[in-house]
Coordinates of C-alpha atoms in Angstrom, one line a residue:
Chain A
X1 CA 146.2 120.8 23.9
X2 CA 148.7 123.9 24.3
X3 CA 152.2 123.1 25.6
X4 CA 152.8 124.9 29.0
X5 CA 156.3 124.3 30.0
X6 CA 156.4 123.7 34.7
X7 CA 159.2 125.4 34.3
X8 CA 158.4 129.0 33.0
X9 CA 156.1 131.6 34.5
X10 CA 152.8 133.7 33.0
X11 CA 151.3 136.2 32.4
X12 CA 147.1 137.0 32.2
X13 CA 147.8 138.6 28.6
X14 CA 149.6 135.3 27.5
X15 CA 153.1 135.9 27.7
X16 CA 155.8 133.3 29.1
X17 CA 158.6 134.3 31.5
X18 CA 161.7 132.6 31.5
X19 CA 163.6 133.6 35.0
X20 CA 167.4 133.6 34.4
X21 CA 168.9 135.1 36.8
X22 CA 167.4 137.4 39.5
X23 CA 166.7 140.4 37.2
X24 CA 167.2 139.1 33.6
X25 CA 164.2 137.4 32.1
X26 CA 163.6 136.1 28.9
X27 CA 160.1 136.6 27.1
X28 CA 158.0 135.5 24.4
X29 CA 154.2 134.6 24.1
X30 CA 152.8 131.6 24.7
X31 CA 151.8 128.2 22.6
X32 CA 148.2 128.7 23.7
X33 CA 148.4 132.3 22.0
X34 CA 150.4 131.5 19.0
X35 CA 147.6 129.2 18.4
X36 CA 145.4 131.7 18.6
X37 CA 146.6 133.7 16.7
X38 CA 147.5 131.5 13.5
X39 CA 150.5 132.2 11.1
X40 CA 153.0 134.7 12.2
X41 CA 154.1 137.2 9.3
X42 CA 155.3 140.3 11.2
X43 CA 156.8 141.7 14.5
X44 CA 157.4 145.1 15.1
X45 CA 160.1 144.7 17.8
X46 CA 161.2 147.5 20.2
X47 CA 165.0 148.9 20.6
X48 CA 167.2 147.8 22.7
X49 CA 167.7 150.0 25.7
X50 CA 163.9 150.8 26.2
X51 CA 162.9 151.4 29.6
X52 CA 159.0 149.4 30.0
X53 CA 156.7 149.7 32.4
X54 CA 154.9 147.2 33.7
X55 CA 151.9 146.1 31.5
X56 CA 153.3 148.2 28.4
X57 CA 152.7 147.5 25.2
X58 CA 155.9 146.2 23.9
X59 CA 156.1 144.4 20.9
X60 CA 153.2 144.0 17.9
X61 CA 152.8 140.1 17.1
X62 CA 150.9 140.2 13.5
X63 CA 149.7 137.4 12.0
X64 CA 147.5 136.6 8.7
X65 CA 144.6 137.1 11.1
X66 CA 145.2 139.9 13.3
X67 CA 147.9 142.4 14.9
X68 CA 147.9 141.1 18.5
X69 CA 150.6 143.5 21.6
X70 CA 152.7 141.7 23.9
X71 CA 153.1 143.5 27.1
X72 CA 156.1 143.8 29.2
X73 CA 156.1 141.1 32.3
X74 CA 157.7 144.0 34.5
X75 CA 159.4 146.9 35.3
X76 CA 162.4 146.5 33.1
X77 CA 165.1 147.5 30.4
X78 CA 165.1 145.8 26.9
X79 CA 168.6 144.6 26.6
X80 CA 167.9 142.4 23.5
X81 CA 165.4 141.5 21.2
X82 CA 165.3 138.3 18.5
X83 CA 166.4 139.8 15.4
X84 CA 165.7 136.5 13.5
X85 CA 162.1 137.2 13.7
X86 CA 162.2 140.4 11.2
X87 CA 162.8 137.8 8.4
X88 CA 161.5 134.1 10.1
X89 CA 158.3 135.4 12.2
X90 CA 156.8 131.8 11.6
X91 CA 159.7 130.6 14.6
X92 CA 156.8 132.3 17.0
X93 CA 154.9 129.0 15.9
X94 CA 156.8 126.5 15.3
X95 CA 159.1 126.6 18.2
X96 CA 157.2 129.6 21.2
X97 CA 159.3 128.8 23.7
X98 CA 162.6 128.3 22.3
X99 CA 163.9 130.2 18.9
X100 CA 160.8 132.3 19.4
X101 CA 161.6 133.9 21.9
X102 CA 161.1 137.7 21.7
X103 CA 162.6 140.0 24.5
X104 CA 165.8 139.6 27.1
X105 CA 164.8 142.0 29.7
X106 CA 166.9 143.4 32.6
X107 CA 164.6 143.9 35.3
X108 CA 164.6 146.4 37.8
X109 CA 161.8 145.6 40.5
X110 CA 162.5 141.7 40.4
X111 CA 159.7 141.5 43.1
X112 CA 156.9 142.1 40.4
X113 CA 157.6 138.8 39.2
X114 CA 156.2 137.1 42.1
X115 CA 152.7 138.4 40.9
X116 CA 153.0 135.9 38.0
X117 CA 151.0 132.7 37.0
X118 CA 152.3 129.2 37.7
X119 CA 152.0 126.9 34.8
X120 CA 148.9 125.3 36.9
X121 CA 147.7 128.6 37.3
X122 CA 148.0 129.4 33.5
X123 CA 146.3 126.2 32.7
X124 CA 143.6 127.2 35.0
X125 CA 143.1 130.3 33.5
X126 CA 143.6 128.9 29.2
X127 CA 140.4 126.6 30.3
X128 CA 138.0 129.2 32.2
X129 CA 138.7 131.4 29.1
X130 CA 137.6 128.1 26.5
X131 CA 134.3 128.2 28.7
Chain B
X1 CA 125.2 128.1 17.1
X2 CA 125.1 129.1 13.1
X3 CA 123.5 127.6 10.3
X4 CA 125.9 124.7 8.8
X5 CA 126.6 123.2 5.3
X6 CA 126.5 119.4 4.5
X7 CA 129.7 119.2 4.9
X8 CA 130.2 120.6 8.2
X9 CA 130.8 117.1 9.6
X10 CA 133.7 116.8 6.8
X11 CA 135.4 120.3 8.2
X12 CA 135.3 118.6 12.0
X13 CA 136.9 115.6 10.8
X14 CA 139.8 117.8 9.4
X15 CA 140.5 119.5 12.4
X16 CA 138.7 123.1 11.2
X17 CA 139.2 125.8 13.1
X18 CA 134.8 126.8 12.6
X19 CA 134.3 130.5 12.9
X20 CA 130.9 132.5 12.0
X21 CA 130.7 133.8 8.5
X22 CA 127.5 135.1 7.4
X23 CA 125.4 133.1 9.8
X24 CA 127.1 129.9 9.1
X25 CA 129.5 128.2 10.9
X26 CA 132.2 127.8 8.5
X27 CA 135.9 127.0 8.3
X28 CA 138.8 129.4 9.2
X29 CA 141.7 126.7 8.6
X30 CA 142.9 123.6 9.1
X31 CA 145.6 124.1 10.8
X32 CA 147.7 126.8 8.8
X33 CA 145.9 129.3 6.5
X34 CA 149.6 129.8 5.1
X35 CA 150.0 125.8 4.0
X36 CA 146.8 126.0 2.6
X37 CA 147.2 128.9 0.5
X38 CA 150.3 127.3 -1.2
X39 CA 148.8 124.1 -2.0
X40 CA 145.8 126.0 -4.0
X41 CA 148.5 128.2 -5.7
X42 CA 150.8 125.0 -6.3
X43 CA 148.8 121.8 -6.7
X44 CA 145.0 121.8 -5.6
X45 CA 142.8 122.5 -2.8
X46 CA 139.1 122.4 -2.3
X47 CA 136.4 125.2 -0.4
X48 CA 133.2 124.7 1.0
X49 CA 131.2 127.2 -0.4
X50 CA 127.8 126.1 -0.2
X51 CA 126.8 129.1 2.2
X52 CA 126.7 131.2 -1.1
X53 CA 123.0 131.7 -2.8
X54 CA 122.1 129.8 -6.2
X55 CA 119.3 131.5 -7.4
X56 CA 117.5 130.0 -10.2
X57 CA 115.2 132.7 -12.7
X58 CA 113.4 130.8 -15.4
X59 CA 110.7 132.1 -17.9
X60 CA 110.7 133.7 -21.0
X61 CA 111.2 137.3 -19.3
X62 CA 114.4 136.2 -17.7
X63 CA 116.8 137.8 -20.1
X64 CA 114.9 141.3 -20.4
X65 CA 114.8 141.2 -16.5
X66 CA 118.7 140.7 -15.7
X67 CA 119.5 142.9 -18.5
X68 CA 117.3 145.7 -16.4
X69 CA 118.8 144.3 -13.4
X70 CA 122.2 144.1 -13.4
X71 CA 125.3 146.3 -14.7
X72 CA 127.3 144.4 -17.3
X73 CA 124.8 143.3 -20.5
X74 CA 123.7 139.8 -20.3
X75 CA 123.5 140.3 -23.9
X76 CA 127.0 139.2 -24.3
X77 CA 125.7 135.5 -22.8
X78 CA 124.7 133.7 -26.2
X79 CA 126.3 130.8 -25.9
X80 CA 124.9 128.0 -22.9
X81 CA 126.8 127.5 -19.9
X82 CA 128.8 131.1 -20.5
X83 CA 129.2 133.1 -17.3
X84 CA 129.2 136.9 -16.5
X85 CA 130.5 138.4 -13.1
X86 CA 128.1 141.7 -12.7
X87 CA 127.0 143.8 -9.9
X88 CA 123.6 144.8 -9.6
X89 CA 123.1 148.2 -7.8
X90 CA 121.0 150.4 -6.4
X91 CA 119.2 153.1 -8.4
X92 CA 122.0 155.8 -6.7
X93 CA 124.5 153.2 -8.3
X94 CA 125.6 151.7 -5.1
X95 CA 126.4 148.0 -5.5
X96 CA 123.9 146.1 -3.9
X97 CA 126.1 143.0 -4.4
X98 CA 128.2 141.2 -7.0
X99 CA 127.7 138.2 -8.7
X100 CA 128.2 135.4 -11.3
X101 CA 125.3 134.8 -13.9
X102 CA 125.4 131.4 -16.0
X103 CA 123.2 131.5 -18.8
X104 CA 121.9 128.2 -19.7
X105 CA 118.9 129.0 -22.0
X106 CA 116.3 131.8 -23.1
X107 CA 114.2 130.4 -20.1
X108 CA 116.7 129.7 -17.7
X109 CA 119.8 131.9 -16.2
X110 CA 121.6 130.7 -12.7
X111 CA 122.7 133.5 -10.5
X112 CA 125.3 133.2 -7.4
X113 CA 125.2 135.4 -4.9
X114 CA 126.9 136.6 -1.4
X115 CA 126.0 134.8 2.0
X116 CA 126.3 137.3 4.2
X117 CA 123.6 139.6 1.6
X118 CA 120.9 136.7 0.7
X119 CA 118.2 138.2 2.8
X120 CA 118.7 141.9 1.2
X121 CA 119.4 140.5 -2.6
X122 CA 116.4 137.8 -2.7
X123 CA 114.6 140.7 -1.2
X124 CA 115.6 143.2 -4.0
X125 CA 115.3 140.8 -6.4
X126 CA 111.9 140.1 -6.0
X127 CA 110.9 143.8 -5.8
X128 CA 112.6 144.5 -9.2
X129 CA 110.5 141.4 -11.1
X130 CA 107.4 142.7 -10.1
X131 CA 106.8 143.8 -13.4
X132 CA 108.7 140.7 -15.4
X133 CA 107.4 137.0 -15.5
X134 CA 110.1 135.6 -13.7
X135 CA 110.2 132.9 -11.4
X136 CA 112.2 132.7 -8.6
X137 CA 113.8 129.7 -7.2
X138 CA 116.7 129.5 -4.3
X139 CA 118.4 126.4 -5.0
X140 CA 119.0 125.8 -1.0
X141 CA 119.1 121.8 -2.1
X142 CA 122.5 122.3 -3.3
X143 CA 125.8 122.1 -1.9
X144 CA 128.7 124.0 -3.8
X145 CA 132.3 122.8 -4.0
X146 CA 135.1 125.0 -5.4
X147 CA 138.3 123.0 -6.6
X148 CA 140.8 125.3 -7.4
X149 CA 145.1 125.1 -8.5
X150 CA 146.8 124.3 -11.1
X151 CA 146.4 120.5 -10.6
X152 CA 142.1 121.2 -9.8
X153 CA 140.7 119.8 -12.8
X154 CA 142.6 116.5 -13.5
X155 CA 142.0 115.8 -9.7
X156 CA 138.4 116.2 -9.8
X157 CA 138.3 114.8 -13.3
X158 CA 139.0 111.2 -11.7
X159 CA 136.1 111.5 -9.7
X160 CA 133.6 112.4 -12.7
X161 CA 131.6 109.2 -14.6
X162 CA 132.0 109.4 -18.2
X163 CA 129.7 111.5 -19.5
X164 CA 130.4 114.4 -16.9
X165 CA 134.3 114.1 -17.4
X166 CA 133.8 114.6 -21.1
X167 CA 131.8 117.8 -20.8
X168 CA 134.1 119.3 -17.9
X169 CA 137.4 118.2 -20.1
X170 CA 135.9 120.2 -22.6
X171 CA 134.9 123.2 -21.0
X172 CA 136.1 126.8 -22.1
X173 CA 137.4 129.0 -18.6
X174 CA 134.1 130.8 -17.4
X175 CA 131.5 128.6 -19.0
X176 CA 129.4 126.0 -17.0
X177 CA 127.6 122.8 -18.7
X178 CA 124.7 120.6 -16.1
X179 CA 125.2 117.1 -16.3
X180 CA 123.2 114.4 -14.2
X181 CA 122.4 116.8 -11.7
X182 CA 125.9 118.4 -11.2
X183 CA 126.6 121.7 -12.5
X184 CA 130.0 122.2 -13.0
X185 CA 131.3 125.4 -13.6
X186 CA 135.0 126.9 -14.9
X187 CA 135.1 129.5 -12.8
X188 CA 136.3 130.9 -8.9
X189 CA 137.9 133.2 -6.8
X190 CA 141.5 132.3 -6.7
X191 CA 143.1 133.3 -9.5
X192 CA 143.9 129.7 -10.7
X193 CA 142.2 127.1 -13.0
X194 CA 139.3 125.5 -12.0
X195 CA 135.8 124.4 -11.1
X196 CA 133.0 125.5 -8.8
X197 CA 130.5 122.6 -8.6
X198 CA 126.8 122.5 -7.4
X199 CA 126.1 119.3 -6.6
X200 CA 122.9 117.6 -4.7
X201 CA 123.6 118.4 -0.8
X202 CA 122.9 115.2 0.1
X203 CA 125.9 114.1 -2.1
X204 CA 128.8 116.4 -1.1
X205 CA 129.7 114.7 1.7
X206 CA 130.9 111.4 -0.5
X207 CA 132.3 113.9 -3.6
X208 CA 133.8 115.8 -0.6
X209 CA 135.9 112.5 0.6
X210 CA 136.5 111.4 -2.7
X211 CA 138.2 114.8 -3.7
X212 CA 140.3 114.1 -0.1
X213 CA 141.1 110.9 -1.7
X214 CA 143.0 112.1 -4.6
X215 CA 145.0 114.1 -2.6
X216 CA 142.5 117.1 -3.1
X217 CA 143.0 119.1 0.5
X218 CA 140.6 121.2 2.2
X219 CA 141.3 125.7 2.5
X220 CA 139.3 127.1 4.5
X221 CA 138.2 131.1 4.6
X222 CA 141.5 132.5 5.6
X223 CA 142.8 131.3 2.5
X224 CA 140.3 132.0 0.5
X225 CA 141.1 136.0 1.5
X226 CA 144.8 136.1 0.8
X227 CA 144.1 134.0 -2.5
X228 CA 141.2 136.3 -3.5
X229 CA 143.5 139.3 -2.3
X230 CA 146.6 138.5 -4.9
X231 CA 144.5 137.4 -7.4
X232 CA 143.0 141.5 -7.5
X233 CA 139.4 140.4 -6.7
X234 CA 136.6 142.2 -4.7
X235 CA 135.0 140.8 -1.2
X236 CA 131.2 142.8 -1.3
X237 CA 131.1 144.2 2.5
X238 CA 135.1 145.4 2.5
X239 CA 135.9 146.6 -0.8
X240 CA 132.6 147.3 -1.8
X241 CA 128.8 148.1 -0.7
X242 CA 125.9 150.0 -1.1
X243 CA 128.1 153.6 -0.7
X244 CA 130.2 152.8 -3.4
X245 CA 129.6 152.0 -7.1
X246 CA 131.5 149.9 -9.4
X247 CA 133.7 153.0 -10.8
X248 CA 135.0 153.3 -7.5
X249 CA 135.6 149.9 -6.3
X250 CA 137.6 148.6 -9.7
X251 CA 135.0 147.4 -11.5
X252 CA 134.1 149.9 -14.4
X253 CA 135.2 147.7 -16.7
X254 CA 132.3 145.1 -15.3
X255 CA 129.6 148.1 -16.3
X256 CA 128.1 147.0 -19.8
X257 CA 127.8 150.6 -21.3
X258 CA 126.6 150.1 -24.5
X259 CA 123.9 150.1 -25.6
X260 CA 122.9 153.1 -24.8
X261 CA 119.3 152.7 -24.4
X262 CA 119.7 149.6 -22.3
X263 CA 118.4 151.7 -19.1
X264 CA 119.6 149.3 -16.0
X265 CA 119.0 150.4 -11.8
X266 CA 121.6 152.6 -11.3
X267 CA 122.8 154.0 -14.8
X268 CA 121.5 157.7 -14.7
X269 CA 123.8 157.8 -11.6
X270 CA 126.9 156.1 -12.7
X271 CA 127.0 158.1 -15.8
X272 CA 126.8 161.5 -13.6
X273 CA 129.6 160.0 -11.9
X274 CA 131.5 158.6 -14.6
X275 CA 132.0 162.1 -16.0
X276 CA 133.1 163.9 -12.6
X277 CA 136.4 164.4 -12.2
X278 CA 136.1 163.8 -8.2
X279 CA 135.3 159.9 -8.4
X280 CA 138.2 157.8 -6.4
X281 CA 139.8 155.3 -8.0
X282 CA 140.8 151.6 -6.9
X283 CA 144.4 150.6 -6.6
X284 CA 146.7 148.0 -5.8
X285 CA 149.4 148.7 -3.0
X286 CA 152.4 146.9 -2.1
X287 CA 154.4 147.7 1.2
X288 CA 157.9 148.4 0.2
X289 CA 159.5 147.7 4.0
X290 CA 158.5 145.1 6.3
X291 CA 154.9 145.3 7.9
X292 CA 151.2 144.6 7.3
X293 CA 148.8 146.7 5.6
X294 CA 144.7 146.4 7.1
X295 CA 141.5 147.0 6.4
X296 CA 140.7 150.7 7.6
X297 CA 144.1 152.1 7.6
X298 CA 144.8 155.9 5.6
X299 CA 146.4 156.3 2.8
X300 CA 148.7 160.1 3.0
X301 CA 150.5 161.5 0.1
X302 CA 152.6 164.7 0.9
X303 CA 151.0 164.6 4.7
X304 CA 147.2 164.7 3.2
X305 CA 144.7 162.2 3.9
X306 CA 143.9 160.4 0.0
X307 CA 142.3 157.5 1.0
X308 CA 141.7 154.1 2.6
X309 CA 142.7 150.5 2.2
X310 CA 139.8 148.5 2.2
X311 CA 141.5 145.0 1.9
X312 CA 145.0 144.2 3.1
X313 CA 146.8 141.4 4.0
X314 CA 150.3 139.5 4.1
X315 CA 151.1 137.8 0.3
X316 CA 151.9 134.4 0.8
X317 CA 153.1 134.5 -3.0
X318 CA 155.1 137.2 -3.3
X319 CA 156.1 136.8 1.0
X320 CA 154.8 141.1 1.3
X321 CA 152.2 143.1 2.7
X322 CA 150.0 144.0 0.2
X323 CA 146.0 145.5 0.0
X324 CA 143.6 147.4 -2.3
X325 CA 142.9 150.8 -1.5
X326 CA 140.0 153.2 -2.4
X327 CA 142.2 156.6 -2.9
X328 CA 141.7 160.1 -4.7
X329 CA 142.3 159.9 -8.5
X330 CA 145.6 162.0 -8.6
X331 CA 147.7 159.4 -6.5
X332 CA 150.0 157.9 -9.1
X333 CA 153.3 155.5 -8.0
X334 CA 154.0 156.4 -4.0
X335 CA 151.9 157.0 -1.5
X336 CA 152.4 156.3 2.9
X337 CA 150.5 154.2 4.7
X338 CA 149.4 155.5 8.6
X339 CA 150.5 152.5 10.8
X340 CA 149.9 152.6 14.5
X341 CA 150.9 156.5 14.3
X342 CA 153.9 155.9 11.8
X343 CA 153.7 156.8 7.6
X344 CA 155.6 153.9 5.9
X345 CA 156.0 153.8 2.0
X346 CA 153.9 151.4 -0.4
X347 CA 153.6 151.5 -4.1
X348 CA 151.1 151.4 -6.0
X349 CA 150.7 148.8 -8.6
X350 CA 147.5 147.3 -11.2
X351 CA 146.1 144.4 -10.3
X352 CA 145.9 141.8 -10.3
X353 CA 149.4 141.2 -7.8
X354 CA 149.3 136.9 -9.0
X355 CA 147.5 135.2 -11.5
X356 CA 148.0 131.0 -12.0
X357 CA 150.3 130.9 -9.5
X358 CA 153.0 134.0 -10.6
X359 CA 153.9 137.3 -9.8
X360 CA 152.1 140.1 -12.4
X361 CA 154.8 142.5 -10.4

């Protein structure tokens, strides 16, 4: 059974969203799609100071298996990204909420946020997809 | 639903990811394809490969037949129980498939052939006998278990009786002896020591848990890929088919030339080929930055399109992107790789990239 942390918000495409102030969020993707996805051995990371739009392709998650985007949560800025992961992609497995993490974002329409999943809702939607 | 081995059960109880290969529902992992890679390349692990074909062809013809029907010359097979890795092609020399032939005696020779081509190659098989007396036998009773690492045969040799542990200690690497039912071969598709047994099907299940019990752990197909991949050797579908011949796919040296007069499917073809100057070549490519190489993706030299890597993957081994690539014979050391719209720079090495567990870089 994936982990879904009450505390975070989702996304459909299987990213997490960690709220940390009213226009920073912190983003990675989800235990459910690490698992997926099997062992991490690449991402291509953006730059900091990318504008993204909402739903953009942001980040390329490759593992053994596949090359797998990440899209951006919102409307936002990219005002850091986890550097460790150029030389320790396997964190994206071992730890997807915490030292895998992938983007800081500064967000600048912090109402898009509301449209996100619950952990309920993610739950919800992780089960209708096993069917 | 797909069609499932005897040991199917076994890969449940080990938490196997099952996806479809070939029609069967088979093993992706058990967890991590990465962990499993390792422990074939360090100590031992064990495959399921019992979707694979045996084919048995016994008569007194059976020689004269494969020696029309396949590539290499089963005429270098003298001694029982040696192997030979052959494809057997089309008359345009297209590789219908590749396989292993054991020859065991003038009357009997054991082939192994692809899952996911048994329909076409029993099929072509049987067309190309017509005129041999040959029979043909599919050996669908049998269950096939590949043990494979450096640690592969003293693991399974503690779970051999007498008799069969003396005849496996003693066998040469790519020779195969039958004992009590089991046929254990020296052979596989890792790069490291060890043994591809057929066994009675309704057996592997307890050789299966026995192997488990001397600390023997299951790889699934993930694995198997990345191991095959560093260890230089071909997947039929990816890196070769029925567009391609063994001269483009490298595998010349597999074609048995000489003698001349030995007229096998497909020769008058590959010889026309052989002495054009426009035939690709097959290469090994390492990525030099960080990044994964795919199957599909071009290979540019100097902006031009050159060619196209059929297998790539990440190296567990060496920890790098690396692939096979079908390219046009002039591309030497350094060529670019097209990546989601970028060129980055691999090199371009022999194979194979591992072999027993070390870097051939």
């Amino acid at each position: 059974m994936s982990d879904i942390p009450a505390d975070l918000k989702y996304t459909k495409s299987h990213e997490w969203v960690q709220v940390l102030d009213d226009n920073v969020v912190l983003v990675g993707i989800t235990d459910h799609a690490q698992e997926l996805l099997g062992d991490m051995v690449y991402v291509e990371l953006p730059a900091e100071g990318d504008s993204l739009g909402m739903g953009d392709e942001c980040v390329v998650v490759e593992s053994v298996k596949a090359a797998s985007d990440m899209y951006s949560p919102a409307t936002a800025d990219v005002i850091a990204v986890n550097e460790v992961l150029a030389d320790q992609p396997e964190l994206i497995n071992k730890d997807p909420y915490g030292e895998g993490w992938i983007l800081r974002l500064k967000v600048s329409a912090p109402d898009e946020l509301d449209g996100l999943l619950s952990a309920d809702d993610y739950a919800e939607l992780i089960a209708s997809e096993a069917d | 639903m797909g069609k499932k081995t005897s040991l199917y059960h076994k890969h449940l109880e080990s938490g196997a990811k099952i996806v479809d290969f070939g029609g069967y529902d088979m093993p992706l992992h058990y967890g991590s394809q990465i962990e499993e890679h390792h422990q074939v390349r360090n100590d031992a692990g064990m495959f399921d490969v019992s979707h694979m074909v045996v084919v048995d062809l016994r008569g007194k013809a059976v020689r004269d037949f494969l020696r029309h029907l396949l590539a290499n010359n089963v005429d270098r097979l003298q001694q029982s129980g040696k192997a030979l890795y052959s494809c057997m092609l089309n008359s345009d020399g297209g590789i219908v498939d590749d396989l292993i032939v054991y020859f065991m005696d003038e009357t009997w020779f054991r082939l192994v052939v692809n899952a996911a081509t048994r329909d076409k190659d029993l099929a072509w098989i049987e067309k190309q006998v017509a005129d041999f007396d040959v029979a043909i036998e599919v050996r669908d009773d049998l269950a096939m278990i590949a043990v494979q690492g450096p640690q592969a045969r003293i693991k399974t040799h503690a779970l051999l009786d007498g008799l069969k542990q003396k005849k496996a200690d003693e066998l040469a690497p790519f020779y195969a002896v039958e004992c009590d039912g089991f046929f254990i071969a020296r052979t596989g598709y890792t790069g490291e020591d060890g043994y591809e047994i057929m066994l009675p099907a309704d057996q592997a299940e307890l050789f299966w848990q026995g192997l488990l019990e001397q600390g023997v752990k299951p790889v699934g197909l993930g694995a198997r890929d990345t191991l095959r991949l560093e260890a230089g050797m071909n997947l039929y579908g990816t890196d070769m088919d029925e567009s391609v011949s063994p001269l483009e796919s490298g595998l010349g040296w597999t074609v048995g030339w000489e003698p001349s007069d030995r007229h096998f499917i497909g020769r008058d073809a590959l010889q026309v080929q052989r002495e054009s100057s426009e035939c690709q070549k097959f290469v090994g490519l390492i990525l030099d930055g960080k990044g994964m190489l795919r199957n599909h993706q071009k290979v540019v030299v100097d902006g031009a399109l050159v060619g196209e890597v059929t297998s790539g993957s990440f190296s567990p081994t060496l920890g790098k992107a690396i692939a096979f690539a079908r390219v046009d014979a002039h591309v030497k050391t350094q060529c670019d790789i097209e990546v989601r719209g970028r060129h980055l720079s691999a090199t371009v090495v022999k194979l194979p990239f591992v072999r027993n567990g070390k870097s051939c870089l």
